[in-house]
Amino acid sequence: MASEERRTKYLSGAIILLTFACFVKTLQFSHIDEPHHHVIKRRAVFSTVTPPQTGIEMSMTIDKPFDTSLTNPDDNNYKDYVKKIQDAVQETYHSLDNHNNASVNITGFRPGSTIADGTVTVTNIYLDFFSVITNLSNILLSKGIPVAPNGFAISEQKTLISTSGKFYPQQKLELKCPRSVYGNITWKVNEKDPDSTKYTISSDTLTLNSAAYSDNGRYSCITQTSFIPYIQWQNIVIEQQPRITVGEDKRVFPCDGRTVQLTCYVNAGYSVEWVLNGIVQASEIGSDFITVNHTIKKESCGEVIYTCRLKGLQQLLDYSYSARNVLVNTSTEDFTCQDNALGIGKTNDRTKGLCESGKEGSITYKCISKVWEIEQDDCVLKVIKDLESRVQGLLVTAIPEFMENLTNAVNQNNANVTQSAATIKIIVEILSNIADLSKNITHNKPVMESFLNTVDIIVSDNSSKTWSDLNNKNTTGNTSVKLLQAIENISDRLSDVFAINLSSIQLNRNTFKNSFNQTSQLPNSTTQIVIPDFSNPIFITVIFFSKLNDVLPTRNSSNNDNRTSENRVNGDVVVVKVNETIKNITFAFDITNTSLGNPQCVFWNFYLDRWDSTGCKVKITGNEGSKVTCECNHTTSFSILMSPFAITDIVKSTALAYITYIGVAISMASLVLCLIIEIIVWKSVTQNDTAYMRHVSIVNIAVSLLIANICFIIGAAIADQDIKQGLMISVARCSPVVFFMHFFYLALFFWMLISALLLLYRTVMVLSQMSRTKMMIIAFTVGYGAPLLIAVITVASTAGAENYVSKENACWLNWTESKALLAFVIPALAIVAFNIVVVVVALFKLLRRGVGATTQPDDRHVFVIIVRCVAILTPIFGLTWGFGIGTMVSPDFGIHVVFAILNSFQGFFVLVFGVILDNKVCDALLKRLSLNNLSSTPTKSTTAGTSSTQQGVPQRT
């Protein structure tokens, strides 16, 4: 205990006395990556030599993007970082003490906990620690390396795990934090909080219940010293999981005394052995395989079980991956096909066998014409399969080397790769994983060049048939779509300015001012991209693909099956990434196959999993229509409020948009006018309780519809912006808009319900009297309380899975995944149905003169107006949303037009039938306007005195 206290005092004293001389063995960098604002920590470590004291490792957090170029000491970016840090340390000490010198030698970087080994040497160890840190931070900031607040910590490599030797998958690992510094302990795994579903934390111990290769990395326990955190860390390496393959695990052979072969494969780094009844069998060992011969004895035909298990790793034999069994059975029945490795079978039977040497996986055989014929080859090159295993636990710093290895492997096995659907599928999975790993970092040219080199080979002409087979076997989740997604994702993570030119791919990344115009330099391609008129300098990344048209699927919005689609991708495929919003973009394509007609301008909609022409129009130009120009824009109409279908025809979509926006303008102007009139005549027309409640309902209907329309316009603007950039509708930006739109559209219907309830109350309970206060409480509880409850429940039940907002065409309630749209449709149509019943009851009473006989004329007038208003507005609203139901089940353009027209003019209908057709309102309005005119006319005044009335007789005073 005393020794621990002395060590704690030593560390605390060292921090104060050694100041920056004790500075660094770790330099940690983290960044906010524009424009995505992802944070990654980068650390560089260097030690201190300050006789007689030893160095103390420290970390420094800096808000700067980590780039994979920092893994290469020969890269200019790496050298620039090293020089800036060295200069900053020297300048810091020189500014505090003219006689003090310091030197730093950094040898490496890595994200999250990037380590750079080196030495800092200083001559004065008595400088104020906080002055050193403050000055160093300011100097680094001036050099373009901003240090984060509270970014310093002591960092020291320790042994945290008691287990020695190699660590294998599914093993339980326990890490213990050394108690060299007291205080609360927190744990980090690769600079992130441990996943509570995988890790258990108890006091100073972190337990990994079942290790996997992806759990590789840096494990840190963090405690608090008197001033700054103290980090103790260890790099943990989990071995790749063994992959044992034996082919079909149940095989039948004829009972005729023959000798059959059982073969077992295991991936590199492991050895296996065949075992029968616990006894190791003599086996023939090849480069990738181990084979055992089994002789079937005629006199004792039966079944035996052979086991292929890991050799020399007894501690792993309890894990599921450690062994594979093969049941060998015999039969005297007739058979059609036979093989000493595959066994026997009848016509159309299937079995699985192993791949040839150098490949991994299985081959499916089918018994046809007395022969086992290959039906499906799922063999993957061993070198590619090993890379697939490595990528699961790949650290970001290893991406450049990994991508170089992948490109070399694909180049060296070009013929095998392009002819193997299984191998291409695995390569695309690898590229997709690399793109996912790159979400929080940036890449320079070498990584992207390796990435595109790999793509260039797997989409070459040699692979056309392979891609055709891949696409035709899948109608969703295509390998080709995943490839395109990976290309788009990684192209968004590039740094620097560079160009790449390959046989079928051209990339150009640069900064442009005012406008952008670029033409493809690929053979037989003149594809051109134009982005006019942008104000600020922007980074633009453009990638041209001349072979991707033969790779991508051809299904569109009306046909999701590639095998029956008559469409063809008839031109280059272009990926464009811009780091800010642009309003217009034009693509000019050469038509590859002039025999095809009816060209369309489309983009791949990842969320609909098909080609989509929404917001794009086509122009045919060039000699004899040899060129197509695409101008892409997006328009939003009211039809999105109910319809899950996108109107993809640009002319029809634009027409709907014009109808919507013209109608919305008229509707909003009508609602504003309605509210102004209500304000002017309010006192004159709300003399009794019934009239008062009627006008309260009209005002709230107008307010709800007005706010809902404003929200609709905001949502349309958000959707337009995202879709123009080819992005998914932003859930974060759309969710508040959708919530308020949902709430106020529902409030519109519930206030219509209040009008109907008021009508029902005046119809059925003629002699009953309810106080105005009580009616107002009921009205606002129903009018706004019920919609709020429905809207909140909808958010709560769908937001967790991000299925609250539609991700496809507009900012509105989701239909495809969660059917959240029903939370609007069902209440709205239920209210419409109820209101129609109320109107029928009221009209029946009115025609029988059951209402109004004992009421005042004003009450009778109000009753008639309520009947008229509800009787007219309810069918209009009902008809509107009835056509809305039609748009949910049919993409027919006519239904969409009717729905858009009716929906657009709802505000106008409220003004006409709720206000203008009320004679009392018109009379009050005219009277008020007349009085205003009279009061504004100049008149002569007299001073005859003040008149008073006493007992009905005027008196002069």
Coordinates of C-alpha atoms in Angstrom, one line a residue, residues 102-521:
A102 CA 13.7 20.8 -27.1
S103 CA 13.7 18.2 -29.9
V104 CA 11.0 15.7 -31.0
N105 CA 11.3 12.6 -33.3
I106 CA 7.9 11.2 -34.3
T107 CA 7.9 7.9 -36.1
G108 CA 4.2 7.0 -36.7
F109 CA 0.5 7.8 -36.4
R110 CA -2.7 5.8 -36.1
P111 CA -6.3 6.8 -35.6
G112 CA -8.1 6.4 -32.3
S113 CA -4.9 5.7 -30.5
T114 CA -2.2 6.5 -33.0
I115 CA 1.2 5.7 -31.7
A116 CA 4.4 7.5 -32.7
D117 CA 7.6 6.4 -30.9
G118 CA 10.3 9.0 -30.5
T119 CA 12.2 11.3 -28.1
V120 CA 11.7 14.7 -26.6
T121 CA 14.9 16.2 -25.1
V122 CA 14.8 19.5 -23.0
T123 CA 17.3 21.2 -20.9
N124 CA 15.0 22.9 -18.3
I125 CA 12.6 20.7 -16.4
Y126 CA 11.2 23.4 -14.1
L127 CA 8.9 25.3 -16.4
D128 CA 5.3 25.7 -15.4
F129 CA 3.4 22.7 -16.8
F130 CA 0.2 24.6 -17.7
S131 CA 2.2 27.4 -19.4
V132 CA 3.8 24.8 -21.6
I133 CA 0.5 23.2 -22.5
T134 CA -1.2 26.6 -23.2
N135 CA 1.7 27.9 -25.3
L136 CA 2.0 24.6 -27.2
S137 CA -1.7 24.5 -27.9
N138 CA -1.7 28.1 -29.3
I139 CA 1.4 27.5 -31.5
L140 CA 0.0 24.2 -32.9
L141 CA -3.3 26.0 -33.6
S142 CA -1.4 28.7 -35.6
K143 CA 0.2 25.9 -37.6
G144 CA -3.2 24.4 -38.5
I145 CA -3.3 21.7 -35.7
P146 CA -6.0 22.8 -33.2
V147 CA -5.6 21.1 -29.9
A148 CA -9.0 20.1 -28.2
P149 CA -9.9 21.5 -24.8
N150 CA -8.5 19.2 -22.0
G151 CA -6.8 17.2 -24.7
F152 CA -3.8 16.0 -22.6
A153 CA -3.4 12.8 -20.7
I154 CA -0.7 10.5 -19.4
S155 CA -0.5 7.4 -21.5
E156 CA 1.5 4.2 -20.8
Q157 CA 1.6 0.8 -22.4
K158 CA 0.9 -2.0 -19.8
T159 CA 0.0 -5.6 -19.6
L160 CA -3.8 -5.6 -18.9
I161 CA -4.5 -9.3 -19.6
S162 CA -3.2 -12.1 -17.5
T163 CA -3.5 -14.8 -20.1
S164 CA -0.3 -15.4 -22.2
G165 CA 0.0 -16.8 -25.7
K166 CA -2.4 -16.5 -28.5
F167 CA -6.1 -15.6 -28.1
Y168 CA -8.7 -17.5 -30.2
P169 CA -12.3 -16.8 -31.1
Q170 CA -15.0 -17.6 -28.6
Q171 CA -12.5 -17.6 -25.7
K172 CA -13.3 -15.5 -22.6
L173 CA -10.8 -12.7 -22.0
E174 CA -10.4 -10.8 -18.8
L175 CA -8.5 -7.5 -18.6
K176 CA -7.6 -5.9 -15.3
C177 CA -6.5 -2.3 -14.8
P178 CA -3.3 -2.0 -12.8
R179 CA -4.0 0.0 -9.6
S180 CA -1.0 2.3 -10.0
V181 CA -3.1 5.4 -9.9
Y182 CA -6.3 5.7 -7.8
G183 CA -9.6 7.1 -8.9
N184 CA -12.6 6.0 -10.9
I185 CA -11.8 3.7 -13.8
T186 CA -13.3 3.9 -17.3
W187 CA -12.6 1.6 -20.2
K188 CA -12.2 2.3 -23.9
V189 CA -11.9 -0.2 -26.8
N190 CA -10.3 1.4 -29.9
E191 CA -11.2 4.8 -28.3
K192 CA -14.9 3.9 -28.0
D193 CA -17.0 2.9 -25.1
P194 CA -17.3 -0.9 -24.8
D195 CA -20.4 -2.4 -26.3
S196 CA -22.5 -3.5 -23.3
T197 CA -23.8 -6.5 -25.2
K198 CA -20.3 -7.9 -25.6
Y199 CA -18.4 -6.6 -22.6
T200 CA -18.9 -6.7 -18.9
I201 CA -17.3 -4.1 -16.6
S202 CA -16.9 -4.8 -12.9
S203 CA -14.8 -2.5 -10.8
D204 CA -11.3 -2.6 -12.4
T205 CA -12.0 -5.5 -14.7
L206 CA -13.2 -5.6 -18.3
T207 CA -14.5 -9.0 -19.5
L208 CA -14.9 -10.0 -23.1
N209 CA -17.3 -12.9 -22.9
S210 CA -16.8 -14.3 -26.4
A211 CA -13.9 -13.0 -28.4
A212 CA -14.0 -12.6 -32.2
Y213 CA -11.5 -11.5 -34.8
S214 CA -13.2 -8.2 -35.0
D215 CA -12.3 -7.5 -31.4
N216 CA -8.7 -6.8 -32.3
G217 CA -7.4 -3.5 -31.1
R218 CA -6.3 -1.2 -28.3
Y219 CA -7.8 -1.7 -24.9
S220 CA -7.4 1.2 -22.4
C221 CA -8.3 1.7 -18.8
I222 CA -8.4 5.3 -17.7
T223 CA -8.0 6.7 -14.2
Q224 CA -7.7 10.3 -13.0
T225 CA -4.5 11.8 -11.5
S226 CA -4.5 15.1 -9.7
F227 CA -4.6 17.0 -12.9
I228 CA -5.1 14.9 -16.1
P229 CA -6.3 11.4 -17.0
Y230 CA -3.9 8.5 -16.8
I231 CA -4.3 5.9 -19.6
Q232 CA -2.9 2.4 -19.4
W233 CA -3.3 0.4 -22.6
Q234 CA -2.5 -2.9 -24.4
N235 CA -2.9 -4.0 -27.9
I236 CA -5.0 -7.3 -28.0
V237 CA -4.8 -9.6 -31.1
I238 CA -7.4 -12.2 -31.7
E239 CA -6.5 -15.0 -34.1
Q240 CA -8.6 -15.6 -37.2
Q241 CA -11.2 -18.3 -36.7
P242 CA -10.4 -21.7 -38.2
R243 CA -12.5 -22.6 -41.3
I244 CA -12.8 -26.4 -41.6
T245 CA -14.6 -27.7 -44.7
V246 CA -15.5 -31.3 -45.5
G247 CA -18.1 -31.1 -48.2
E248 CA -21.4 -33.1 -47.7
D249 CA -21.6 -34.2 -44.1
K250 CA -23.8 -37.3 -44.9
R251 CA -22.7 -39.6 -47.7
V252 CA -23.9 -43.0 -48.9
F253 CA -21.7 -45.5 -50.7
P254 CA -22.5 -49.0 -52.1
C255 CA -21.7 -51.9 -49.8
D256 CA -19.3 -53.6 -52.2
G257 CA -15.9 -53.5 -50.5
R258 CA -14.6 -50.4 -52.2
T259 CA -12.3 -47.8 -50.7
V260 CA -13.6 -44.2 -50.6
Q261 CA -11.9 -40.9 -49.9
L262 CA -12.8 -38.3 -47.3
T263 CA -11.1 -34.9 -47.7
C264 CA -10.9 -32.1 -45.2
Y265 CA -9.7 -28.5 -45.8
V266 CA -8.6 -25.9 -43.2
N267 CA -7.4 -22.3 -43.7
A268 CA -3.8 -21.4 -43.4
G269 CA -2.2 -21.3 -40.0
Y270 CA -4.0 -24.3 -38.7
S271 CA -3.5 -28.1 -38.9
V272 CA -6.2 -30.8 -38.8
E273 CA -6.4 -34.6 -38.4
W274 CA -9.0 -37.3 -39.1
V275 CA -10.3 -39.2 -36.1
L276 CA -12.4 -42.4 -36.0
N277 CA -13.7 -43.6 -32.7
G278 CA -11.2 -41.4 -30.9
I279 CA -8.3 -42.8 -32.9
V280 CA -6.2 -40.7 -35.2
Q281 CA -6.2 -42.2 -38.7
A282 CA -3.3 -42.3 -41.1
S283 CA -3.9 -39.5 -43.6
E284 CA -2.4 -38.2 -46.9
I285 CA -1.5 -34.5 -46.5
G286 CA -1.5 -32.1 -49.4
S287 CA -0.8 -28.3 -49.6
D288 CA -4.4 -27.4 -48.5
F289 CA -6.0 -30.8 -47.8
I290 CA -5.8 -33.8 -45.6
T291 CA -7.4 -37.0 -47.1
V292 CA -8.3 -40.3 -45.4
N293 CA -9.1 -43.6 -47.2
H294 CA -12.0 -45.6 -45.7
T295 CA -12.5 -49.2 -46.9
I296 CA -16.1 -50.5 -46.7
K297 CA -16.2 -54.2 -45.6
K298 CA -18.9 -56.3 -47.3
E299 CA -19.4 -58.5 -44.2
S300 CA -20.0 -55.6 -41.9
C301 CA -21.7 -52.8 -43.8
G302 CA -23.1 -50.1 -41.7
E303 CA -22.4 -46.5 -40.8
V304 CA -19.3 -44.8 -39.2
I305 CA -18.6 -41.2 -38.2
Y306 CA -15.3 -39.6 -39.1
T307 CA -14.2 -36.3 -37.5
C308 CA -11.9 -33.8 -38.9
R309 CA -10.6 -31.7 -36.0
L310 CA -7.9 -29.1 -35.2
K311 CA -4.5 -30.6 -34.4
G312 CA -2.3 -29.5 -31.6
L313 CA -4.9 -27.1 -30.0
Q314 CA -6.5 -29.1 -27.3
Q315 CA -7.8 -25.9 -25.6
L316 CA -10.1 -25.2 -28.6
L317 CA -11.7 -28.7 -29.0
D318 CA -14.8 -27.6 -27.0
Y319 CA -15.6 -24.8 -29.5
S320 CA -18.0 -25.4 -32.4
Y321 CA -15.5 -24.4 -35.1
S322 CA -12.9 -27.0 -33.9
A323 CA -14.3 -30.0 -35.8
R324 CA -16.5 -31.2 -38.6
N325 CA -18.1 -34.7 -38.8
V326 CA -18.9 -36.8 -41.8
L327 CA -21.4 -39.7 -41.5
V328 CA -20.4 -42.5 -43.9
N329 CA -23.3 -44.9 -44.6
T330 CA -23.8 -47.8 -46.9
S331 CA -26.7 -48.9 -49.1
T332 CA -27.7 -51.9 -51.2
E333 CA -30.4 -50.0 -53.1
D334 CA -30.2 -49.1 -56.8
F335 CA -28.5 -45.8 -57.6
T336 CA -28.0 -43.7 -60.7
C337 CA -24.8 -41.8 -60.0
Q338 CA -21.7 -42.8 -58.1
D339 CA -18.4 -41.4 -57.1
N340 CA -15.7 -42.6 -54.6
A341 CA -15.7 -39.1 -53.0
L342 CA -19.2 -37.8 -53.5
G343 CA -21.1 -41.1 -52.9
I344 CA -24.2 -42.4 -54.7
G345 CA -27.5 -40.8 -55.6
K346 CA -30.6 -41.0 -57.8
T347 CA -31.6 -38.7 -60.6
N348 CA -32.0 -35.1 -59.5
D349 CA -30.3 -35.7 -56.2
R350 CA -27.8 -33.1 -55.0
T351 CA -24.7 -33.3 -53.0
K352 CA -21.7 -31.0 -52.1
G353 CA -18.0 -31.5 -52.7
L354 CA -14.8 -29.6 -52.0
C355 CA -13.1 -27.2 -54.4
E356 CA -9.8 -27.8 -56.1
S357 CA -6.5 -26.9 -54.6
G358 CA -6.0 -23.1 -54.1
K359 CA -9.7 -22.5 -53.7
E360 CA -12.1 -22.6 -50.7
G361 CA -15.8 -23.2 -50.5
S362 CA -18.0 -25.9 -52.1
I363 CA -19.4 -27.2 -55.3
T364 CA -23.0 -28.3 -55.6
Y365 CA -23.4 -31.4 -57.8
K366 CA -26.7 -32.7 -59.4
C367 CA -27.2 -36.3 -60.6
I368 CA -28.0 -36.0 -64.3
S369 CA -27.7 -38.8 -66.9
K370 CA -25.8 -41.1 -64.5
V371 CA -23.2 -38.5 -63.8
W372 CA -22.7 -36.0 -60.9
E373 CA -22.6 -32.7 -62.9
I374 CA -21.7 -29.4 -61.4
E375 CA -24.8 -27.3 -60.8
Q376 CA -23.3 -24.4 -58.9
D377 CA -19.7 -23.5 -58.2
D378 CA -19.2 -21.5 -55.0
C379 CA -15.5 -21.8 -54.9
V380 CA -13.4 -18.7 -54.0
L381 CA -9.7 -18.2 -54.4
K382 CA -8.0 -19.0 -51.1
V383 CA -6.1 -15.7 -51.2
I384 CA -9.4 -13.7 -51.6
K385 CA -11.1 -15.8 -48.8
D386 CA -8.2 -15.0 -46.5
L387 CA -8.5 -11.3 -47.2
E388 CA -12.2 -11.5 -46.5
S389 CA -11.4 -13.0 -43.1
R390 CA -8.9 -10.3 -42.4
V391 CA -11.1 -7.4 -43.2
Q392 CA -13.5 -8.3 -40.4
G393 CA -11.0 -7.2 -37.8
L394 CA -9.1 -4.7 -39.9
L395 CA -7.8 -1.6 -38.2
V396 CA -7.9 1.7 -40.1
T397 CA -4.2 2.0 -40.2
A398 CA -3.9 -1.3 -42.1
I399 CA -6.2 -0.2 -44.9
P400 CA -3.5 1.1 -47.3
E401 CA -1.5 -2.2 -47.1
F402 CA -4.7 -4.3 -47.2
M403 CA -5.9 -2.6 -50.3
E404 CA -2.6 -3.0 -52.0
N405 CA -2.6 -6.7 -51.2
L406 CA -6.2 -7.0 -52.5
T407 CA -5.3 -5.3 -55.8
N408 CA -2.2 -7.5 -56.3
A409 CA -4.2 -10.7 -55.6
V410 CA -7.0 -9.7 -58.1
N411 CA -4.4 -8.7 -60.7
Q412 CA -2.4 -11.9 -60.4
N413 CA -5.6 -14.1 -60.6
N414 CA -7.4 -12.0 -63.2
A415 CA -8.8 -14.9 -65.2
N416 CA -10.0 -16.9 -62.2
V417 CA -11.6 -13.8 -60.6
T418 CA -13.6 -12.6 -63.6
Q419 CA -15.0 -16.1 -64.3
S420 CA -16.1 -16.8 -60.7
A421 CA -19.3 -15.3 -59.5
A422 CA -18.6 -16.4 -55.9
T423 CA -15.1 -14.7 -56.0
I424 CA -16.5 -11.5 -57.4
K425 CA -19.3 -11.5 -54.7
I426 CA -16.6 -11.8 -52.0
I427 CA -14.5 -9.1 -53.5
V428 CA -17.5 -6.7 -53.5
E429 CA -18.2 -7.6 -49.8
I430 CA -14.6 -6.7 -49.1
L431 CA -14.9 -3.4 -50.9
S432 CA -18.1 -2.6 -49.1
N433 CA -16.4 -3.3 -45.7
I434 CA -13.6 -1.0 -46.6
A435 CA -16.0 1.7 -47.5
D436 CA -17.8 1.2 -44.2
L437 CA -14.5 1.4 -42.3
S438 CA -13.8 4.7 -44.0
K439 CA -16.8 6.5 -42.7
N440 CA -14.9 8.4 -40.1
I441 CA -11.6 8.9 -41.9
T442 CA -10.3 10.2 -45.2
H443 CA -8.1 8.6 -47.9
N444 CA -5.5 10.0 -50.3
K445 CA -4.7 8.8 -53.8
P446 CA -3.0 5.4 -53.1
V447 CA -6.0 3.8 -51.3
M448 CA -8.5 5.1 -53.9
E449 CA -6.3 4.0 -56.7
S450 CA -6.1 0.4 -55.3
F451 CA -9.9 0.5 -54.7
L452 CA -10.6 1.5 -58.3
N453 CA -8.0 -0.8 -59.8
T454 CA -9.9 -3.7 -58.2
V455 CA -13.2 -2.4 -59.5
D456 CA -11.7 -2.0 -63.0
I457 CA -10.8 -5.7 -63.1
I458 CA -14.0 -7.1 -61.8
V459 CA -16.2 -5.0 -64.2
S460 CA -14.1 -5.7 -67.3
D461 CA -15.5 -7.2 -70.4
N462 CA -14.2 -10.7 -69.3
S463 CA -16.7 -10.6 -66.4
S464 CA -19.9 -9.7 -68.4
K465 CA -21.4 -13.2 -68.3
T466 CA -20.5 -13.6 -64.6
W467 CA -22.3 -10.3 -63.7
S468 CA -25.3 -11.4 -65.8
D469 CA -25.6 -14.6 -63.7
L470 CA -25.2 -12.6 -60.5
N471 CA -27.9 -10.1 -61.4
N472 CA -30.4 -12.7 -62.7
K473 CA -30.2 -14.8 -59.6
N474 CA -31.0 -11.8 -57.4
T475 CA -33.9 -9.4 -57.6
T476 CA -33.0 -7.5 -54.4
G477 CA -29.7 -6.9 -52.7
N478 CA -27.7 -7.3 -55.8
T479 CA -23.9 -7.6 -55.7
S480 CA -23.8 -4.9 -58.4
V481 CA -25.8 -2.5 -56.3
K482 CA -23.6 -3.1 -53.3
L483 CA -20.6 -2.3 -55.5
L484 CA -22.1 1.0 -56.6
Q485 CA -23.0 1.8 -53.0
A486 CA -19.4 1.1 -51.9
I487 CA -18.0 3.3 -54.7
E488 CA -20.3 6.2 -53.7
N489 CA -19.5 5.8 -50.0
I490 CA -15.7 5.8 -50.3
S491 CA -15.7 8.6 -52.9
D492 CA -17.2 10.7 -50.2
R493 CA -14.1 10.1 -48.0
L494 CA -11.3 11.5 -50.2
S495 CA -8.7 14.2 -49.4
D496 CA -6.3 16.2 -51.4
V497 CA -6.5 16.9 -55.1
F498 CA -5.7 14.1 -57.5
A499 CA -6.7 12.2 -60.7
I500 CA -6.8 8.5 -61.5
N501 CA -7.0 7.1 -65.1
L502 CA -7.6 3.4 -65.7
S503 CA -8.8 1.4 -68.7
S504 CA -12.5 1.9 -67.9
I505 CA -12.5 4.3 -65.0
Q506 CA -11.6 8.0 -64.7
L507 CA -11.6 9.9 -61.4
N508 CA -10.9 13.6 -61.0
R509 CA -11.0 15.4 -57.6
N510 CA -10.3 19.1 -57.6
T511 CA -11.5 22.5 -56.3
F512 CA -13.6 24.6 -58.7
K513 CA -14.9 28.2 -58.7
N514 CA -18.1 29.6 -60.2
S515 CA -18.9 26.7 -62.6
F516 CA -17.8 23.2 -63.5
N517 CA -17.5 21.6 -66.9
Q518 CA -15.8 18.2 -67.4
T519 CA -15.7 15.7 -70.2
S520 CA -14.7 12.0 -70.0
Q521 CA -11.4 11.1 -71.4

